[in-house]
Amino acid sequence: MARLARRATANYLIVLCAGQACGLHIRVPMLSGDRSATAVLEPPKPSGLGRLGAERMASAYSARKPQRNRRGEFSLLIVRGDGARVLRFNFVKTAAVAAFVGMACTVSLTAALFGDWVKLRELTRDAVVMHEQLIEQRAAIERFNRRVADLRQEMAGWRDLHAKIWEPFGPELTPGGRDKGVGGPAPGTDRPTGRLSPAEELNKLGDGVHEQTDSLKALEKMMTKAGRALAALPSRWPVRGAVNSEFGNRPSPWTSGNTEFHAGLDIKADRGTPIYAPAAGSVVHAGTATEYGTAVVLEHSKDVRTLYGHLSKVNVQPGQHVERGAVIGYTGNTGRSTGPHLHYEVLLKGQAVNPRAYLWD
């Protein structure tokens, strides 16, 4: 049983339990005459004995409740503007590191995929442009092939034209004339068919151009020689006018019912009409010539001469060299003539020939 001890000088009682202080204070009023007072229990104030019991009790509580080690955790705090904490999330260190690494990998992968997408978009745009250019180039190649084929056809026509030009000069002067070389595929041999490639078209076109170039060079040399020969031919009309009498047999203007041979052309012209040299040459005769009256004779080459009769006046002298188109005299009515006109003859090796065979200008 507990034993109570009362002290007159104190205003409280100490209750001892089993001979030890239990730590409870009972405050009792000690005023005399106040019999209604009651005892009140109150916790003990700190004292040496109380502090010792409190420490023992805290140690026992701490031993019963384990403490969390927060050194291996990360905390995420969400606070308001005034600094008051709203939420708090605690993360284990390994989980936080794994989350950070995963987020970094996700960001890196997203950036790499975005870069690849940008490059792929650029490549797609370039591919579209290249496709359009390829279509244009194919169209240009088709036009080129058609043009090359057209040129080959035109050059085939040139070959025929060159053959016609060279024909009057004889086969021995034609460039690339015939020789002993002949050939051809045997009967039943397959021949190349189908459309030629652009390279084959160009090769054939180049061969054709080379062939035509050689032909044109040979033709140019021949035309140079022919030009000198043509320049010596009396190809121009000495005067312009109607032909009163042609070359050959005709009724005699002086003897009725008789015919005579006319060795030239009688060209209508008024008196004093200028007479032009039909080709370059030298003056062989300039003066009176029996039946021709006043006449001029020009020598254009070794075998070709021209005669101009019934002139009213001469404008050259014997031995003088005249150019094509020079004025050699003027028409008249001298000699055996029935009126003003020009008698024009062409002599080939001393024999009169039809002047119309030379007149083309």
PDB file of C-alpha atoms in Angstrom, residues 79-288:
ATOM      1  CA  VAL A  79       4.892  25.549 -52.206  1.00  0.00           C
ATOM      2  CA  ARG A  80       2.653  28.566 -52.606  1.00  0.00           C
ATOM      3  CA  GLY A  81       3.824  32.074 -53.207  1.00  0.00           C
ATOM      4  CA  ASP A  82       3.791  32.832 -49.496  1.00  0.00           C
ATOM      5  CA  GLY A  83       6.192  29.955 -48.829  1.00  0.00           C
ATOM      6  CA  ALA A  84       3.651  27.590 -47.250  1.00  0.00           C
ATOM      7  CA  ARG A  85       4.196  23.979 -48.230  1.00  0.00           C
ATOM      8  CA  VAL A  86       1.345  22.375 -50.167  1.00  0.00           C
ATOM      9  CA  LEU A  87       2.643  18.983 -51.288  1.00  0.00           C
ATOM     10  CA  ARG A  88       5.732  16.942 -50.698  1.00  0.00           C
ATOM     11  CA  PHE A  89       6.881  13.927 -52.682  1.00  0.00           C
ATOM     12  CA  ASN A  90       9.712  11.735 -51.523  1.00  0.00           C
ATOM     13  CA  PHE A  91      11.717   9.671 -53.996  1.00  0.00           C
ATOM     14  CA  VAL A  92      14.275   6.984 -53.434  1.00  0.00           C
ATOM     15  CA  LYS A  93      17.663   8.047 -54.807  1.00  0.00           C
ATOM     16  CA  THR A  94      17.891   5.127 -57.240  1.00  0.00           C
ATOM     17  CA  ALA A  95      14.378   5.776 -58.554  1.00  0.00           C
ATOM     18  CA  ALA A  96      15.148   9.489 -59.051  1.00  0.00           C
ATOM     19  CA  VAL A  97      18.374   8.715 -60.913  1.00  0.00           C
ATOM     20  CA  ALA A  98      16.572   6.151 -63.100  1.00  0.00           C
ATOM     21  CA  ALA A  99      13.799   8.653 -63.853  1.00  0.00           C
ATOM     22  CA  PHE A 100      16.362  11.317 -64.795  1.00  0.00           C
ATOM     23  CA  VAL A 101      18.273   8.931 -67.040  1.00  0.00           C
ATOM     24  CA  GLY A 102      15.036   7.786 -68.689  1.00  0.00           C
ATOM     25  CA  MET A 103      13.973  11.383 -69.271  1.00  0.00           C
ATOM     26  CA  ALA A 104      17.369  12.265 -70.752  1.00  0.00           C
ATOM     27  CA  CYS A 105      17.217   9.246 -73.081  1.00  0.00           C
ATOM     28  CA  THR A 106      13.693  10.169 -74.125  1.00  0.00           C
ATOM     29  CA  VAL A 107      14.708  13.749 -74.904  1.00  0.00           C
ATOM     30  CA  SER A 108      17.783  12.583 -76.842  1.00  0.00           C
ATOM     31  CA  LEU A 109      15.768  10.061 -78.843  1.00  0.00           C
ATOM     32  CA  THR A 110      13.096  12.662 -79.588  1.00  0.00           C
ATOM     33  CA  ALA A 111      15.755  15.140 -80.755  1.00  0.00           C
ATOM     34  CA  ALA A 112      17.389  12.501 -82.966  1.00  0.00           C
ATOM     35  CA  LEU A 113      14.044  11.517 -84.484  1.00  0.00           C
ATOM     36  CA  PHE A 114      13.190  15.152 -85.110  1.00  0.00           C
ATOM     37  CA  GLY A 115      16.539  15.732 -86.829  1.00  0.00           C
ATOM     38  CA  ASP A 116      16.007  12.661 -88.999  1.00  0.00           C
ATOM     39  CA  TRP A 117      12.517  13.887 -89.875  1.00  0.00           C
ATOM     40  CA  VAL A 118      13.887  17.281 -90.925  1.00  0.00           C
ATOM     41  CA  LYS A 119      16.559  15.619 -93.103  1.00  0.00           C
ATOM     42  CA  LEU A 120      13.979  13.270 -94.601  1.00  0.00           C
ATOM     43  CA  ARG A 121      11.758  16.226 -95.439  1.00  0.00           C
ATOM     44  CA  GLU A 122      14.629  18.001 -97.189  1.00  0.00           C
ATOM     45  CA  LEU A 123      15.509  14.842 -99.102  1.00  0.00           C
ATOM     46  CA  THR A 124      11.873  14.438-100.132  1.00  0.00           C
ATOM     47  CA  ARG A 125      11.781  18.016-101.395  1.00  0.00           C
ATOM     48  CA  ASP A 126      15.029  17.478-103.329  1.00  0.00           C
ATOM     49  CA  ALA A 127      13.667  14.229-104.753  1.00  0.00           C
ATOM     50  CA  VAL A 128      10.559  16.037-106.039  1.00  0.00           C
ATOM     51  CA  VAL A 129      12.720  18.693-107.714  1.00  0.00           C
ATOM     52  CA  MET A 130      14.994  16.048-109.256  1.00  0.00           C
ATOM     53  CA  HIS A 131      11.960  14.131-110.500  1.00  0.00           C
ATOM     54  CA  GLU A 132      10.645  17.249-112.243  1.00  0.00           C
ATOM     55  CA  GLN A 133      14.070  17.908-113.765  1.00  0.00           C
ATOM     56  CA  LEU A 134      14.259  14.298-114.918  1.00  0.00           C
ATOM     57  CA  ILE A 135      10.904  14.629-116.675  1.00  0.00           C
ATOM     58  CA  GLU A 136      12.090  17.815-118.414  1.00  0.00           C
ATOM     59  CA  GLN A 137      15.357  16.160-119.461  1.00  0.00           C
ATOM     60  CA  ARG A 138      13.519  13.168-120.871  1.00  0.00           C
ATOM     61  CA  ALA A 139      11.284  15.493-122.890  1.00  0.00           C
ATOM     62  CA  ALA A 140      14.362  17.385-124.130  1.00  0.00           C
ATOM     63  CA  ILE A 141      16.034  14.118-125.142  1.00  0.00           C
ATOM     64  CA  GLU A 142      12.913  13.070-127.053  1.00  0.00           C
ATOM     65  CA  ARG A 143      12.842  16.392-128.888  1.00  0.00           C
ATOM     66  CA  PHE A 144      16.552  16.031-129.610  1.00  0.00           C
ATOM     67  CA  ASN A 145      16.104  12.548-131.029  1.00  0.00           C
ATOM     68  CA  ARG A 146      13.254  13.707-133.268  1.00  0.00           C
ATOM     69  CA  ARG A 147      15.317  16.658-134.481  1.00  0.00           C
ATOM     70  CA  VAL A 148      18.308  14.415-135.216  1.00  0.00           C
ATOM     71  CA  ALA A 149      16.073  12.087-137.228  1.00  0.00           C
ATOM     72  CA  ASP A 150      14.699  15.055-139.183  1.00  0.00           C
ATOM     73  CA  LEU A 151      18.236  16.271-139.906  1.00  0.00           C
ATOM     74  CA  ARG A 152      19.220  12.846-141.149  1.00  0.00           C
ATOM     75  CA  GLN A 153      16.282  12.880-143.560  1.00  0.00           C
ATOM     76  CA  GLU A 154      17.225  16.363-144.763  1.00  0.00           C
ATOM     77  CA  MET A 155      20.808  15.256-145.305  1.00  0.00           C
ATOM     78  CA  ALA A 156      19.579  12.295-147.318  1.00  0.00           C
ATOM     79  CA  GLY A 157      17.854  14.840-149.557  1.00  0.00           C
ATOM     80  CA  TRP A 158      21.130  16.768-149.815  1.00  0.00           C
ATOM     81  CA  ARG A 159      22.832  13.610-151.038  1.00  0.00           C
ATOM     82  CA  ASP A 160      20.343  13.325-153.886  1.00  0.00           C
ATOM     83  CA  LEU A 161      20.742  17.015-154.697  1.00  0.00           C
ATOM     84  CA  HIS A 162      24.520  16.713-154.797  1.00  0.00           C
ATOM     85  CA  ALA A 163      24.206  13.761-157.158  1.00  0.00           C
ATOM     86  CA  LYS A 164      22.096  15.866-159.516  1.00  0.00           C
ATOM     87  CA  ILE A 165      24.598  18.729-159.346  1.00  0.00           C
ATOM     88  CA  TRP A 166      27.527  16.431-160.118  1.00  0.00           C
ATOM     89  CA  GLU A 167      25.729  14.552-162.867  1.00  0.00           C
ATOM     90  CA  PRO A 168      26.525  17.082-165.664  1.00  0.00           C
ATOM     91  CA  PHE A 169      30.228  16.873-164.854  1.00  0.00           C
ATOM     92  CA  GLY A 170      30.337  13.121-165.358  1.00  0.00           C
ATOM     93  CA  PRO A 171      30.816  10.251-162.903  1.00  0.00           C
ATOM     94  CA  GLU A 172      34.592  10.506-162.967  1.00  0.00           C
ATOM     95  CA  LEU A 173      34.460  13.905-161.251  1.00  0.00           C
ATOM     96  CA  THR A 174      31.885  12.949-158.662  1.00  0.00           C
ATOM     97  CA  PRO A 175      33.468  12.644-155.161  1.00  0.00           C
ATOM     98  CA  GLY A 176      33.249   9.154-153.802  1.00  0.00           C
ATOM     99  CA  GLY A 177      32.480   7.667-157.232  1.00  0.00           C
ATOM    100  CA  ARG A 178      31.793   4.008-157.743  1.00  0.00           C
ATOM    101  CA  ASP A 179      34.559   1.458-157.317  1.00  0.00           C
ATOM    102  CA  LYS A 180      34.814  -2.302-156.980  1.00  0.00           C
ATOM    103  CA  GLY A 181      33.518  -2.450-153.424  1.00  0.00           C
ATOM    104  CA  VAL A 182      30.097  -4.120-153.161  1.00  0.00           C
ATOM    105  CA  GLY A 183      28.358  -6.099-150.450  1.00  0.00           C
ATOM    106  CA  GLY A 184      25.176  -6.759-148.533  1.00  0.00           C
ATOM    107  CA  PRO A 185      23.592  -9.269-146.152  1.00  0.00           C
ATOM    108  CA  ALA A 186      22.847 -12.763-147.281  1.00  0.00           C
ATOM    109  CA  PRO A 187      19.191 -13.669-147.851  1.00  0.00           C
ATOM    110  CA  GLY A 188      17.421 -14.398-144.608  1.00  0.00           C
ATOM    111  CA  THR A 189      20.015 -12.671-142.424  1.00  0.00           C
ATOM    112  CA  ASP A 190      18.501 -10.725-139.582  1.00  0.00           C
ATOM    113  CA  ARG A 191      18.887  -6.997-139.972  1.00  0.00           C
ATOM    114  CA  PRO A 192      19.084  -4.590-137.077  1.00  0.00           C
ATOM    115  CA  THR A 193      15.675  -3.163-136.386  1.00  0.00           C
ATOM    116  CA  GLY A 194      14.159  -0.967-133.766  1.00  0.00           C
ATOM    117  CA  ARG A 195      14.771   2.545-132.646  1.00  0.00           C
ATOM    118  CA  LEU A 196      18.321   3.851-132.517  1.00  0.00           C
ATOM    119  CA  SER A 197      19.740   5.139-129.271  1.00  0.00           C
ATOM    120  CA  PRO A 198      20.717   8.837-128.966  1.00  0.00           C
ATOM    121  CA  ALA A 199      24.420   7.931-129.225  1.00  0.00           C
ATOM    122  CA  GLU A 200      23.828   5.946-132.447  1.00  0.00           C
ATOM    123  CA  GLU A 201      21.740   8.797-133.851  1.00  0.00           C
ATOM    124  CA  LEU A 202      24.578  11.235-133.138  1.00  0.00           C
ATOM    125  CA  ASN A 203      27.151   8.923-134.702  1.00  0.00           C
ATOM    126  CA  LYS A 204      25.114   8.535-137.874  1.00  0.00           C
ATOM    127  CA  LEU A 205      24.473  12.269-137.998  1.00  0.00           C
ATOM    128  CA  GLY A 206      28.200  12.957-137.591  1.00  0.00           C
ATOM    129  CA  ASP A 207      29.038  10.525-140.396  1.00  0.00           C
ATOM    130  CA  GLY A 208      26.469  12.186-142.634  1.00  0.00           C
ATOM    131  CA  VAL A 209      27.799  15.662-141.854  1.00  0.00           C
ATOM    132  CA  HIS A 210      31.355  14.517-142.586  1.00  0.00           C
ATOM    133  CA  GLU A 211      30.266  13.011-145.885  1.00  0.00           C
ATOM    134  CA  GLN A 212      28.346  16.099-146.921  1.00  0.00           C
ATOM    135  CA  THR A 213      31.262  18.334-145.890  1.00  0.00           C
ATOM    136  CA  ASP A 214      33.626  16.440-148.185  1.00  0.00           C
ATOM    137  CA  SER A 215      31.094  16.625-150.990  1.00  0.00           C
ATOM    138  CA  LEU A 216      30.606  20.358-150.522  1.00  0.00           C
ATOM    139  CA  LYS A 217      34.351  20.977-150.516  1.00  0.00           C
ATOM    140  CA  ALA A 218      34.754  19.064-153.765  1.00  0.00           C
ATOM    141  CA  LEU A 219      31.774  20.875-155.237  1.00  0.00           C
ATOM    142  CA  GLU A 220      33.207  24.223-154.169  1.00  0.00           C
ATOM    143  CA  LYS A 221      36.468  23.463-155.995  1.00  0.00           C
ATOM    144  CA  MET A 222      34.572  22.356-159.055  1.00  0.00           C
ATOM    145  CA  MET A 223      32.318  25.414-158.979  1.00  0.00           C
ATOM    146  CA  THR A 224      35.366  27.658-158.740  1.00  0.00           C
ATOM    147  CA  LYS A 225      36.678  26.141-161.940  1.00  0.00           C
ATOM    148  CA  ALA A 226      33.243  26.163-163.507  1.00  0.00           C
ATOM    149  CA  GLY A 227      32.773  29.758-162.392  1.00  0.00           C
ATOM    150  CA  ARG A 228      35.803  30.834-164.351  1.00  0.00           C
ATOM    151  CA  ALA A 229      34.514  28.912-167.342  1.00  0.00           C
ATOM    152  CA  LEU A 230      31.016  30.349-166.976  1.00  0.00           C
ATOM    153  CA  ALA A 231      32.426  33.853-166.602  1.00  0.00           C
ATOM    154  CA  ALA A 232      34.027  33.407-170.029  1.00  0.00           C
ATOM    155  CA  LEU A 233      30.715  32.369-171.624  1.00  0.00           C
ATOM    156  CA  PRO A 234      28.509  35.039-173.179  1.00  0.00           C
ATOM    157  CA  SER A 235      25.543  34.349-170.948  1.00  0.00           C
ATOM    158  CA  ARG A 236      24.093  37.871-170.730  1.00  0.00           C
ATOM    159  CA  TRP A 237      21.836  39.555-173.246  1.00  0.00           C
ATOM    160  CA  PRO A 238      23.721  42.421-174.873  1.00  0.00           C
ATOM    161  CA  VAL A 239      20.482  44.420-175.182  1.00  0.00           C
ATOM    162  CA  ARG A 240      16.959  43.849-173.899  1.00  0.00           C
ATOM    163  CA  GLY A 241      14.228  43.569-176.498  1.00  0.00           C
ATOM    164  CA  ALA A 242      12.074  41.318-178.644  1.00  0.00           C
ATOM    165  CA  VAL A 243      13.742  38.957-181.122  1.00  0.00           C
ATOM    166  CA  ASN A 244      12.784  39.959-184.686  1.00  0.00           C
ATOM    167  CA  SER A 245      14.560  37.003-186.330  1.00  0.00           C
ATOM    168  CA  GLU A 246      15.801  33.735-184.795  1.00  0.00           C
ATOM    169  CA  PHE A 247      18.880  31.681-185.540  1.00  0.00           C
ATOM    170  CA  GLY A 248      18.568  29.340-188.552  1.00  0.00           C
ATOM    171  CA  ASN A 249      16.811  29.333-191.931  1.00  0.00           C
ATOM    172  CA  ARG A 250      14.310  32.131-192.557  1.00  0.00           C
ATOM    173  CA  PRO A 251      12.495  33.813-195.478  1.00  0.00           C
ATOM    174  CA  SER A 252      14.795  36.311-197.191  1.00  0.00           C
ATOM    175  CA  PRO A 253      13.845  39.932-196.302  1.00  0.00           C
ATOM    176  CA  TRP A 254      15.132  41.069-199.703  1.00  0.00           C
ATOM    177  CA  THR A 255      14.194  38.303-202.138  1.00  0.00           C
ATOM    178  CA  SER A 256      10.587  37.210-202.132  1.00  0.00           C
ATOM    179  CA  GLY A 257      10.049  33.455-202.000  1.00  0.00           C
ATOM    180  CA  ASN A 258      13.635  32.642-201.130  1.00  0.00           C
ATOM    181  CA  THR A 259      15.091  31.429-197.829  1.00  0.00           C
ATOM    182  CA  GLU A 260      18.452  32.101-196.309  1.00  0.00           C
ATOM    183  CA  PHE A 261      20.446  31.016-193.292  1.00  0.00           C
ATOM    184  CA  HIS A 262      20.511  33.516-190.436  1.00  0.00           C
ATOM    185  CA  ALA A 263      23.661  33.042-188.318  1.00  0.00           C
ATOM    186  CA  GLY A 264      22.470  34.947-185.213  1.00  0.00           C
ATOM    187  CA  LEU A 265      19.621  36.802-183.487  1.00  0.00           C
ATOM    188  CA  ASP A 266      18.154  40.115-184.618  1.00  0.00           C
ATOM    189  CA  ILE A 267      17.143  41.907-181.385  1.00  0.00           C
ATOM    190  CA  LYS A 268      14.781  44.851-181.527  1.00  0.00           C
ATOM    191  CA  ALA A 269      16.381  48.084-180.240  1.00  0.00           C
ATOM    192  CA  ASP A 270      16.052  51.785-180.973  1.00  0.00           C
ATOM    193  CA  ARG A 271      18.937  53.631-182.528  1.00  0.00           C
ATOM    194  CA  GLY A 272      21.598  54.574-179.947  1.00  0.00           C
ATOM    195  CA  THR A 273      20.717  51.857-177.409  1.00  0.00           C
ATOM    196  CA  PRO A 274      23.839  50.905-175.364  1.00  0.00           C
ATOM    197  CA  ILE A 275      25.276  47.430-176.045  1.00  0.00           C
ATOM    198  CA  TYR A 276      26.774  45.589-173.045  1.00  0.00           C
ATOM    199  CA  ALA A 277      29.504  42.949-173.182  1.00  0.00           C
ATOM    200  CA  PRO A 278      27.906  39.607-172.163  1.00  0.00           C
ATOM    201  CA  ALA A 279      31.223  38.390-170.713  1.00  0.00           C
ATOM    202  CA  ALA A 280      34.760  39.580-170.140  1.00  0.00           C
ATOM    203  CA  GLY A 281      37.008  39.460-173.189  1.00  0.00           C
ATOM    204  CA  SER A 282      39.317  41.226-175.558  1.00  0.00           C
ATOM    205  CA  VAL A 283      38.334  43.388-178.550  1.00  0.00           C
ATOM    206  CA  VAL A 284      39.373  41.639-181.769  1.00  0.00           C
ATOM    207  CA  HIS A 285      37.665  43.981-184.229  1.00  0.00           C
ATOM    208  CA  ALA A 286      35.999  47.403-183.920  1.00  0.00           C
ATOM    209  CA  GLY A 287      34.947  49.079-187.185  1.00  0.00           C
ATOM    210  CA  THR A 288      33.419  48.392-190.622  1.00  0.00           C
TER     211      THR A 288
END
